[in-house]
PDB file of C-alpha atoms in Angstrom:
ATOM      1  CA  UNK A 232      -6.107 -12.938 -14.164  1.00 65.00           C
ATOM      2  CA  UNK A 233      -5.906 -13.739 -10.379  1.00 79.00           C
ATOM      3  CA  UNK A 234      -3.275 -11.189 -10.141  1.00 92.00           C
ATOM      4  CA  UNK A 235      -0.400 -11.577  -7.828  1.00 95.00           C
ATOM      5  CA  UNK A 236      -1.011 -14.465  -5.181  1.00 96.00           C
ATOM      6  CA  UNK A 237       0.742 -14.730  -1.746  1.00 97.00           C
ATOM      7  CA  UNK A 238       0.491 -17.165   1.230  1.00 96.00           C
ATOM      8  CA  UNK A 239       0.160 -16.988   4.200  1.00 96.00           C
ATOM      9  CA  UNK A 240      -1.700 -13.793   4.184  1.00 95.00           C
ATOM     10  CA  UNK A 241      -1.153 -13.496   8.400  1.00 96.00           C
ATOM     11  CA  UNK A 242       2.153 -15.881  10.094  1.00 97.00           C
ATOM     12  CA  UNK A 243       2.350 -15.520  13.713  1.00 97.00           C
ATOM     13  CA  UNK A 244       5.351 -17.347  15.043  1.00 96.00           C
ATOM     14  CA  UNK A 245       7.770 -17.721  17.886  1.00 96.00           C
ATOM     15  CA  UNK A 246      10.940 -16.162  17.619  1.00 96.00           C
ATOM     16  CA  UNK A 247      13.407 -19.293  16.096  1.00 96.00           C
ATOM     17  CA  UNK A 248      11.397 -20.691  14.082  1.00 97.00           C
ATOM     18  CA  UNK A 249      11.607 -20.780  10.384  1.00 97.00           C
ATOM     19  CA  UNK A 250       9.484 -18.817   8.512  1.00 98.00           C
ATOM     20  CA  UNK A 251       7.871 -19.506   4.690  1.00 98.00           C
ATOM     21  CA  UNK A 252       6.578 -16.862   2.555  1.00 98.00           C
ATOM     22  CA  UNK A 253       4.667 -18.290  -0.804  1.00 98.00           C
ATOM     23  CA  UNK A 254       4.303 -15.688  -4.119  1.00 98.00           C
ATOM     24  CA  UNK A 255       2.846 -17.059  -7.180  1.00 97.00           C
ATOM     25  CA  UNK A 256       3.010 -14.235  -9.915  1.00 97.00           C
ATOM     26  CA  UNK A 257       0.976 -13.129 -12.819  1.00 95.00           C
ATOM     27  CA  UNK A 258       1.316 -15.875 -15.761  1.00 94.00           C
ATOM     28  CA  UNK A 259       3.838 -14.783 -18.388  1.00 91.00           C
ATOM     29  CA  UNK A 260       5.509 -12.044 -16.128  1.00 92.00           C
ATOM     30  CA  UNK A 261       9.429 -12.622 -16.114  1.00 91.00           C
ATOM     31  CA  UNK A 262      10.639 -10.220 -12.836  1.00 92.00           C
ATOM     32  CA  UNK A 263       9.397 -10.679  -9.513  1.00 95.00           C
ATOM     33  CA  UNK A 264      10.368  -8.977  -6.292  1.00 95.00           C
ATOM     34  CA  UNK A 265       9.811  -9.497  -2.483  1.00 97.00           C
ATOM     35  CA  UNK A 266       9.886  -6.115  -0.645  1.00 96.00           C
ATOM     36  CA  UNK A 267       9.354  -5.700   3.222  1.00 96.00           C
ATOM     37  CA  UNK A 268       7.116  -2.779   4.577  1.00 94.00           C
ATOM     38  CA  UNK A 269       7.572  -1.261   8.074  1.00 93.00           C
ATOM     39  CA  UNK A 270       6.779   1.735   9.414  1.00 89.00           C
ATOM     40  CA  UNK A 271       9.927   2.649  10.148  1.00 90.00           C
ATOM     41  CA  UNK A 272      11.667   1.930   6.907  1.00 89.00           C
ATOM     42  CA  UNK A 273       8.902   2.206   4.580  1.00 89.00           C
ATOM     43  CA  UNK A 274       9.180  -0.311   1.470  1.00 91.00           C
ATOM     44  CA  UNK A 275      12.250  -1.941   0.801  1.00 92.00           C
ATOM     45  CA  UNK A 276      13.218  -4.196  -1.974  1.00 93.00           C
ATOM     46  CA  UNK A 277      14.648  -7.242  -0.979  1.00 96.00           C
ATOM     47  CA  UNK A 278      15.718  -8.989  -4.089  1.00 95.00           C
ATOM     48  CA  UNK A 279      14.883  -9.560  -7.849  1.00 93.00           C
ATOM     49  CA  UNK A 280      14.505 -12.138  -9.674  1.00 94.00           C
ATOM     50  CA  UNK A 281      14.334 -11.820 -13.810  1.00 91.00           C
ATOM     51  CA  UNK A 282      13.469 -15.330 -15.666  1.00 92.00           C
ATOM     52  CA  UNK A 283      13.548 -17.358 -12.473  1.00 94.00           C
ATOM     53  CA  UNK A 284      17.195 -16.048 -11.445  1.00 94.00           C
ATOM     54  CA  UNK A 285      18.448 -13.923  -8.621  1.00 94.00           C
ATOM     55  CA  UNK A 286      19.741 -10.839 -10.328  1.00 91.00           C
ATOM     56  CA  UNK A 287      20.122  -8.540  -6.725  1.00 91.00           C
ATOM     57  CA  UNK A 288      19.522  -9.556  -3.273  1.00 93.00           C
ATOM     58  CA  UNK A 289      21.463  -6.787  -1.666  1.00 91.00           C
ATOM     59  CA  UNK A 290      18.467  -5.768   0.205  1.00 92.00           C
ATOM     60  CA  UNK A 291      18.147  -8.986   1.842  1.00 94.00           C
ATOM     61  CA  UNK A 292      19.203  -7.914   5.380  1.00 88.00           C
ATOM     62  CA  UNK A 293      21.630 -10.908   6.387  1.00 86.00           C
ATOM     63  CA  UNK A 294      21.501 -14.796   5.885  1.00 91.00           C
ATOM     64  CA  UNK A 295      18.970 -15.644   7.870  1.00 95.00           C
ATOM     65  CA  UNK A 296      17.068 -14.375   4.936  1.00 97.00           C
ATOM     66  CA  UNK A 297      17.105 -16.747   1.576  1.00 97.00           C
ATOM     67  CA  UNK A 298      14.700 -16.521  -1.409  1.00 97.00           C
ATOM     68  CA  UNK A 299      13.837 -18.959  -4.649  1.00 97.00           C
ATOM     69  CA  UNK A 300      12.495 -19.125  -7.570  1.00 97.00           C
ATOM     70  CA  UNK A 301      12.584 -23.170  -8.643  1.00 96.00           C
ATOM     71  CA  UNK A 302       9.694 -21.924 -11.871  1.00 95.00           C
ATOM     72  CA  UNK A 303       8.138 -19.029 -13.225  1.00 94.00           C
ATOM     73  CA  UNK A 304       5.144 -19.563 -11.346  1.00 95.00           C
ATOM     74  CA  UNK A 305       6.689 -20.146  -7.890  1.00 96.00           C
ATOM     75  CA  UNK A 306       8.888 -18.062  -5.110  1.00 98.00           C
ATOM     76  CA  UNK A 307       9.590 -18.504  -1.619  1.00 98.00           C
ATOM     77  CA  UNK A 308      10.993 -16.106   0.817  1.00 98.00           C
ATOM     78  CA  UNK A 309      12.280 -18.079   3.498  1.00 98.00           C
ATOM     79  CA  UNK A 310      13.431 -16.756   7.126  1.00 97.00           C
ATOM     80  CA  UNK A 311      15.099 -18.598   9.518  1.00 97.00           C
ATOM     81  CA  UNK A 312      15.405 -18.511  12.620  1.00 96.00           C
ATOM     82  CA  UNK A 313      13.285 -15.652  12.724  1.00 96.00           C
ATOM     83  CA  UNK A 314      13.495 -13.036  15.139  1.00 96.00           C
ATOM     84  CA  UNK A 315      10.874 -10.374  16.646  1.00 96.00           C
ATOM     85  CA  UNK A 316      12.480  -7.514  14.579  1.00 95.00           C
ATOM     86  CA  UNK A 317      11.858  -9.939  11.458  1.00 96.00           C
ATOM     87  CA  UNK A 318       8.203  -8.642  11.693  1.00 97.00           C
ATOM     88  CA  UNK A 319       6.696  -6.254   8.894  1.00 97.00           C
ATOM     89  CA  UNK A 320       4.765  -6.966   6.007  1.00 96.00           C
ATOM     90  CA  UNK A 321       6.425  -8.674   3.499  1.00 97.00           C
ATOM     91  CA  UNK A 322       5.006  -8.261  -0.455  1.00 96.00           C
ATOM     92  CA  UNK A 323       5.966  -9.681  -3.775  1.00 97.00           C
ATOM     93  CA  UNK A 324       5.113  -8.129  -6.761  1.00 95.00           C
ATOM     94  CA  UNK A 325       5.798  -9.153 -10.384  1.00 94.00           C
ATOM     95  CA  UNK A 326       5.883  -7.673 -13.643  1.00 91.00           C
ATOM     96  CA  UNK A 327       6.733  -8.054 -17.390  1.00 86.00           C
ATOM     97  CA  UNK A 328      10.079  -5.214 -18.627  1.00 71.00           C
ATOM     98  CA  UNK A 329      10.963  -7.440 -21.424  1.00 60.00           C
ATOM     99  CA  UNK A 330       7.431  -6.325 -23.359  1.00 49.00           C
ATOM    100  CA  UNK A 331       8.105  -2.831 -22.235  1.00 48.00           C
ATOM    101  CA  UNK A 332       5.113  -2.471 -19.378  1.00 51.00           C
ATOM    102  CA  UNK A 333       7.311  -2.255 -16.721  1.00 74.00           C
ATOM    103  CA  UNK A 334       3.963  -1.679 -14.470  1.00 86.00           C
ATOM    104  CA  UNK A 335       4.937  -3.814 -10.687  1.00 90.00           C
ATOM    105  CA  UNK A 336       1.567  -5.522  -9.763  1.00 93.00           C
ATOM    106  CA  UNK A 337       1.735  -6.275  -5.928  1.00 94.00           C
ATOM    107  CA  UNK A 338       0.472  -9.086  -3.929  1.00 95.00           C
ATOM    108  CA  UNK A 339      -1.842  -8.290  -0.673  1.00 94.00           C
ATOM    109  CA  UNK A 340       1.114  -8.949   1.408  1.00 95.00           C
ATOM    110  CA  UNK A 341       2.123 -11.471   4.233  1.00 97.00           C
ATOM    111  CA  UNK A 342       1.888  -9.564   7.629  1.00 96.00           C
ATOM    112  CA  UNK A 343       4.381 -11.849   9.851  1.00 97.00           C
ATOM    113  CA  UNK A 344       5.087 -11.282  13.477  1.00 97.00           C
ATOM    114  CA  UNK A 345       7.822 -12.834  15.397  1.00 97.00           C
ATOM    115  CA  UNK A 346       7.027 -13.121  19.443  1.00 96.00           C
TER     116      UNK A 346
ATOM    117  CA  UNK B  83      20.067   8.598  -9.575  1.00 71.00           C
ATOM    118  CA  UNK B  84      16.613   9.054  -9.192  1.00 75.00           C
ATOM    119  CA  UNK B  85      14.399  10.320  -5.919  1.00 86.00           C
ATOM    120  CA  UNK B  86      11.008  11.077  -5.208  1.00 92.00           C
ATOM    121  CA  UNK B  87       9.592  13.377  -1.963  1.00 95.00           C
ATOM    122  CA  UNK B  88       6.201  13.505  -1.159  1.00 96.00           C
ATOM    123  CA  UNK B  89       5.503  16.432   0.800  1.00 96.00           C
ATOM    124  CA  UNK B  90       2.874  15.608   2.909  1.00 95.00           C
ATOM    125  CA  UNK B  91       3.309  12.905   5.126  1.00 95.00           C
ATOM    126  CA  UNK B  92      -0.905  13.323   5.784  1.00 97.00           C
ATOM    127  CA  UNK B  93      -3.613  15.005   4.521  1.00 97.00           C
ATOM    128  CA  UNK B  94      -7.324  15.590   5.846  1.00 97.00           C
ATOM    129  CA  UNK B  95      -9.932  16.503   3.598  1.00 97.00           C
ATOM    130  CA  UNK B  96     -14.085  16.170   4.292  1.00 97.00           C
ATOM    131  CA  UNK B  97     -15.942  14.420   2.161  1.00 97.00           C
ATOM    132  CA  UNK B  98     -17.075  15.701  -1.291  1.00 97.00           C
ATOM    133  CA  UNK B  99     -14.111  18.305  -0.938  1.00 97.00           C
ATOM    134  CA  UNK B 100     -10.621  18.222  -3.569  1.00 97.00           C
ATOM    135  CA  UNK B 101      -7.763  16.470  -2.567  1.00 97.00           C
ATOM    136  CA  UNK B 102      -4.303  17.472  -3.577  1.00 98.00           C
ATOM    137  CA  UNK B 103      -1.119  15.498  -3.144  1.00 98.00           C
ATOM    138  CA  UNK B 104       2.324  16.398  -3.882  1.00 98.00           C
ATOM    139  CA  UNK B 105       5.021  14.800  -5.294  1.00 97.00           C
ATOM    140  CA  UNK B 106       8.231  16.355  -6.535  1.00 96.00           C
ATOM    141  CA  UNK B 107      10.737  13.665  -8.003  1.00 93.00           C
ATOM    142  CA  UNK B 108      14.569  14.257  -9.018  1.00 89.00           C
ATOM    143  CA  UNK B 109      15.806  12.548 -11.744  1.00 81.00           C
ATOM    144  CA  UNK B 110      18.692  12.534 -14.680  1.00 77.00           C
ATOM    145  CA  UNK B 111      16.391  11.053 -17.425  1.00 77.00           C
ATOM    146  CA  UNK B 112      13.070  11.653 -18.513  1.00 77.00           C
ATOM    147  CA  UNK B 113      11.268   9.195 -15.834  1.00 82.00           C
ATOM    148  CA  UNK B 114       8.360   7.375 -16.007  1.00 87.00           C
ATOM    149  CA  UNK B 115       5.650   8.465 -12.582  1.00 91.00           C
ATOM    150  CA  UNK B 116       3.560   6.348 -11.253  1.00 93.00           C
ATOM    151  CA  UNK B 117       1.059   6.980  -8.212  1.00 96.00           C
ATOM    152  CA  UNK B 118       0.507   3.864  -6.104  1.00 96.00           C
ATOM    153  CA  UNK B 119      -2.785   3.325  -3.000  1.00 96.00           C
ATOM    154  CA  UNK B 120      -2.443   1.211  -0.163  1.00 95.00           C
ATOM    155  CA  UNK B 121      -5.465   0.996   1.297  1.00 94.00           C
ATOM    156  CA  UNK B 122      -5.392  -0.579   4.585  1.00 90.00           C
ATOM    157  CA  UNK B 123      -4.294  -4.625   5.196  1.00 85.00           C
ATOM    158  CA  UNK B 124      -4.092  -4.567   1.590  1.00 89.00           C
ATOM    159  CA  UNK B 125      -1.310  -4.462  -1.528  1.00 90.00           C
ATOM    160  CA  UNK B 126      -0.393  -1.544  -3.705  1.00 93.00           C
ATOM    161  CA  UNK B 127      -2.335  -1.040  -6.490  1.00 94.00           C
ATOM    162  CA  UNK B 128      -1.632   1.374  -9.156  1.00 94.00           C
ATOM    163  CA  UNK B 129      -3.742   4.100  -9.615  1.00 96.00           C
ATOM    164  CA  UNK B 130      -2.352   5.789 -12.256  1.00 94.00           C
ATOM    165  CA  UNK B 131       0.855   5.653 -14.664  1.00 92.00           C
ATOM    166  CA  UNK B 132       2.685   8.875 -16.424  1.00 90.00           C
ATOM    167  CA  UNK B 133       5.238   8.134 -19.559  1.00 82.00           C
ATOM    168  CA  UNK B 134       5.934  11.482 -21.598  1.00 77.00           C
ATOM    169  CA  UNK B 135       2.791  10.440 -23.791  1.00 74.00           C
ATOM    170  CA  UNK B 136       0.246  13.111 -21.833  1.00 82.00           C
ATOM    171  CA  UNK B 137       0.880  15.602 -19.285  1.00 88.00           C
ATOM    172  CA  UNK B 138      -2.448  15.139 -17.790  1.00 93.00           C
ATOM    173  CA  UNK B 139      -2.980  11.329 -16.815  1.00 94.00           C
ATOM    174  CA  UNK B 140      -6.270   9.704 -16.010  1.00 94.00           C
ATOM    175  CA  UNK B 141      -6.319   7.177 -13.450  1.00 94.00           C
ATOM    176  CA  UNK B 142      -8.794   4.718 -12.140  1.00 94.00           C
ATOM    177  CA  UNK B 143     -11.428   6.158  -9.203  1.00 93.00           C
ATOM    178  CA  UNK B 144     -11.475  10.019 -10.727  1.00 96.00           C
ATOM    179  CA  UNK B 145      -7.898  10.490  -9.583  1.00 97.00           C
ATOM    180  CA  UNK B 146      -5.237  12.439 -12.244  1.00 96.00           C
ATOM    181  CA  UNK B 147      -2.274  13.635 -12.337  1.00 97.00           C
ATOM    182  CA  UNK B 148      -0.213  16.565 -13.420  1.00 94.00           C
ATOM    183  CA  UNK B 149       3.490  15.918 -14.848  1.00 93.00           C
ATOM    184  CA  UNK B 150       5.424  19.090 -15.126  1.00 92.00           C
ATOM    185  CA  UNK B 151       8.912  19.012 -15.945  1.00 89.00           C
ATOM    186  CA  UNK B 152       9.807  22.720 -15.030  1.00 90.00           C
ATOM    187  CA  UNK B 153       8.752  21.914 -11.366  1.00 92.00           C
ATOM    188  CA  UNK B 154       9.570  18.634 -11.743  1.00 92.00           C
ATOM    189  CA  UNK B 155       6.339  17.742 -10.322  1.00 95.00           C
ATOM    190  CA  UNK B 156       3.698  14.964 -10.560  1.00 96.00           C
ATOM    191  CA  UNK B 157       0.836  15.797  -8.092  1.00 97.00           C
ATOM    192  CA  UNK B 158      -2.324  13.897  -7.935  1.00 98.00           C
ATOM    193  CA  UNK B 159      -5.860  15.062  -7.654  1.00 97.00           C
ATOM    194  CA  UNK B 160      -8.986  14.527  -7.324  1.00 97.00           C
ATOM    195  CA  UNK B 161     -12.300  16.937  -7.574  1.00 97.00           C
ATOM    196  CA  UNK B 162     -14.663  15.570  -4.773  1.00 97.00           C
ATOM    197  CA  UNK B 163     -12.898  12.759  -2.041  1.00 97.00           C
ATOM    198  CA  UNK B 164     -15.175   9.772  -1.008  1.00 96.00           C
ATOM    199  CA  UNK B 165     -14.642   7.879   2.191  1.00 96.00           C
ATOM    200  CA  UNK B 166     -13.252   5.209   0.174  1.00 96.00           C
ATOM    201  CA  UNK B 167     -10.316   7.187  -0.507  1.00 97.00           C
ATOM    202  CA  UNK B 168      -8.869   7.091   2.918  1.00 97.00           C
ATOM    203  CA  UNK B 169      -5.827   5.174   1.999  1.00 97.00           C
ATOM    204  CA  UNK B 170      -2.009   5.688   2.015  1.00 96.00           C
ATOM    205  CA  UNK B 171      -0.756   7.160  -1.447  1.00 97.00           C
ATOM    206  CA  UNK B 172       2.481   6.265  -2.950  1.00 96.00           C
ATOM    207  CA  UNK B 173       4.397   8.897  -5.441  1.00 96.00           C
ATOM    208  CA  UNK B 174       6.938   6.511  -7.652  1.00 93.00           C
ATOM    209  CA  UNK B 175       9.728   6.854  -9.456  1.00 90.00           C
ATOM    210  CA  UNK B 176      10.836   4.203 -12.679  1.00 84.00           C
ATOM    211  CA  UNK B 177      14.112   3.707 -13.465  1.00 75.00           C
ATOM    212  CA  UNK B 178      15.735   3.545 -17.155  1.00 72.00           C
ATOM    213  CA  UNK B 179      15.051   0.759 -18.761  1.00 67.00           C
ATOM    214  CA  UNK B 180      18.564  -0.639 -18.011  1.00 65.00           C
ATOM    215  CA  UNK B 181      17.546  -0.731 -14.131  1.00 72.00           C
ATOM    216  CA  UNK B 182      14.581  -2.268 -11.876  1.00 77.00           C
ATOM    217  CA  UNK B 183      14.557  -0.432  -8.564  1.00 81.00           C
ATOM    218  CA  UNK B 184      11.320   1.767  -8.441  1.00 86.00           C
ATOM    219  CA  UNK B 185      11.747   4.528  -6.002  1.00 88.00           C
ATOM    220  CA  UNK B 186       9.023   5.129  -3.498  1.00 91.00           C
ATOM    221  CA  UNK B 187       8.082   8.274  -1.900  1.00 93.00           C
ATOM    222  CA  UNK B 188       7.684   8.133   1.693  1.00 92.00           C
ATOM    223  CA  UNK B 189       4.115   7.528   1.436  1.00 94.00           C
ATOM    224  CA  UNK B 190       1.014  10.180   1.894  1.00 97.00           C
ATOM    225  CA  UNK B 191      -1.952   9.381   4.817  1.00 97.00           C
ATOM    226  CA  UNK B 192      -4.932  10.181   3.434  1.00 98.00           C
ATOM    227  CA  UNK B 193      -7.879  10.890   6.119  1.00 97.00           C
ATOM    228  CA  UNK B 194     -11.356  11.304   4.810  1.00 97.00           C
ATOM    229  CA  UNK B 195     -13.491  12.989   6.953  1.00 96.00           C
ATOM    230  CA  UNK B 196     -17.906  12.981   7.173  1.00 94.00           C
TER     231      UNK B 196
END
């Protein structure tokens, strides 16, 4: 398996413009998650997904932030407008709790920075 | 509620020496541990995965760890670090199986040195 894929792997943009993250998780995993890395805050989840629907996005930090899930091979993490704070590495990871491994593979991240 | 602290933020060993990192945890069910490396520009790969079946768990690259419940500990180990170690090191927390929000230590530094 190809393990957990994520595009871009860099995204330098201009502060306003709209920002897409691409995850494509391991086939035949039902949760996925998109968490944010910086070194000020360490890793934070931003929301969950189980069987393709949004089941917590508390940690998304406020409406510029949006995230889908249109299959079970597909997310998005979408930002816009972005804004220079927006910038951090941003991972999904997916993983399989309704066969019991509840094991979170990770992506190799999307470093995005917002000038 | 469930919390992990690692207790070194970095650690610096030389080459061919042991490495030690600690991780207590708090927790009010019998948790399942896992220890996490970032190594740099890269994701989080697990390393190695504790769940009440062995106290002493073998993970990939020589690393193990040690759960023990009276300390409520989970440090990891290994005998004899290799430059390839030098990576950041993740103590984790799973919650019960009614919940999904892993809890992530604060994340250990680990320097390797010639």
């Amino acid at each position: 398996d190809a393990g957990v894929i994520q595009s871009p792997r860099h995204e330098v943009t201009e502060m306003g413009q709209e920002v897409t993250l691409r995850c494509k998780p391991i086939s035949g995993h039902n949760s996925l998650f998109w968490y944010r890395q910086t070194m000020m805050r360490g890793l934070e989840l931003l929301i969950y997904f189980n069987n393709n629907v949004p089941i917590d996005d508390s940690g998304m930090p406020e409406d510029r932030f949006s995230a889908k899930m249109p299959n079970a091979s597909f997310s998005t993490l979408k930002i816009q407008p972005s804004e220079p704070r927006d910038s951090a590495v941003y991972f999904c990871a997916s993983s399989s709790r309704s066969t019991g491994s509840d094991i979170q593979y990770f992506g190799a991240g999307t470093r995005l920075s917002v000038l | 509620a469930q919390s992990v602290t690692q207790l070194d933020s970095h650690v610096s060993v030389s080459e061919g020496t042991p490495v030690l990192l600690r991780c207590n945890y708090s927790s009010s069910y019998s948790p399942s541990l896992f220890w996490y490396v970032q190594h740099p520009n890269k994701g989080l790969q697990l390393l190695l995965k504790y769940t009440s079946a062995a106290t002493l768990v073998k993970g990939i690259n020589g690393f193990e760890a040690e759960f023990k419940k009276s300390e409520t500990s989970f440090h990891l180990t290994k005998p004899s670090a290799h430059m390839s170690d030098a990576a950041e090191y993740f103590c984790v927390v799973d919650p019960p199986s009614n919940d999904y929000k892993l809890s992530f230590g604060a994340g250990t530094t680990v320097t390797v040195r010639a």
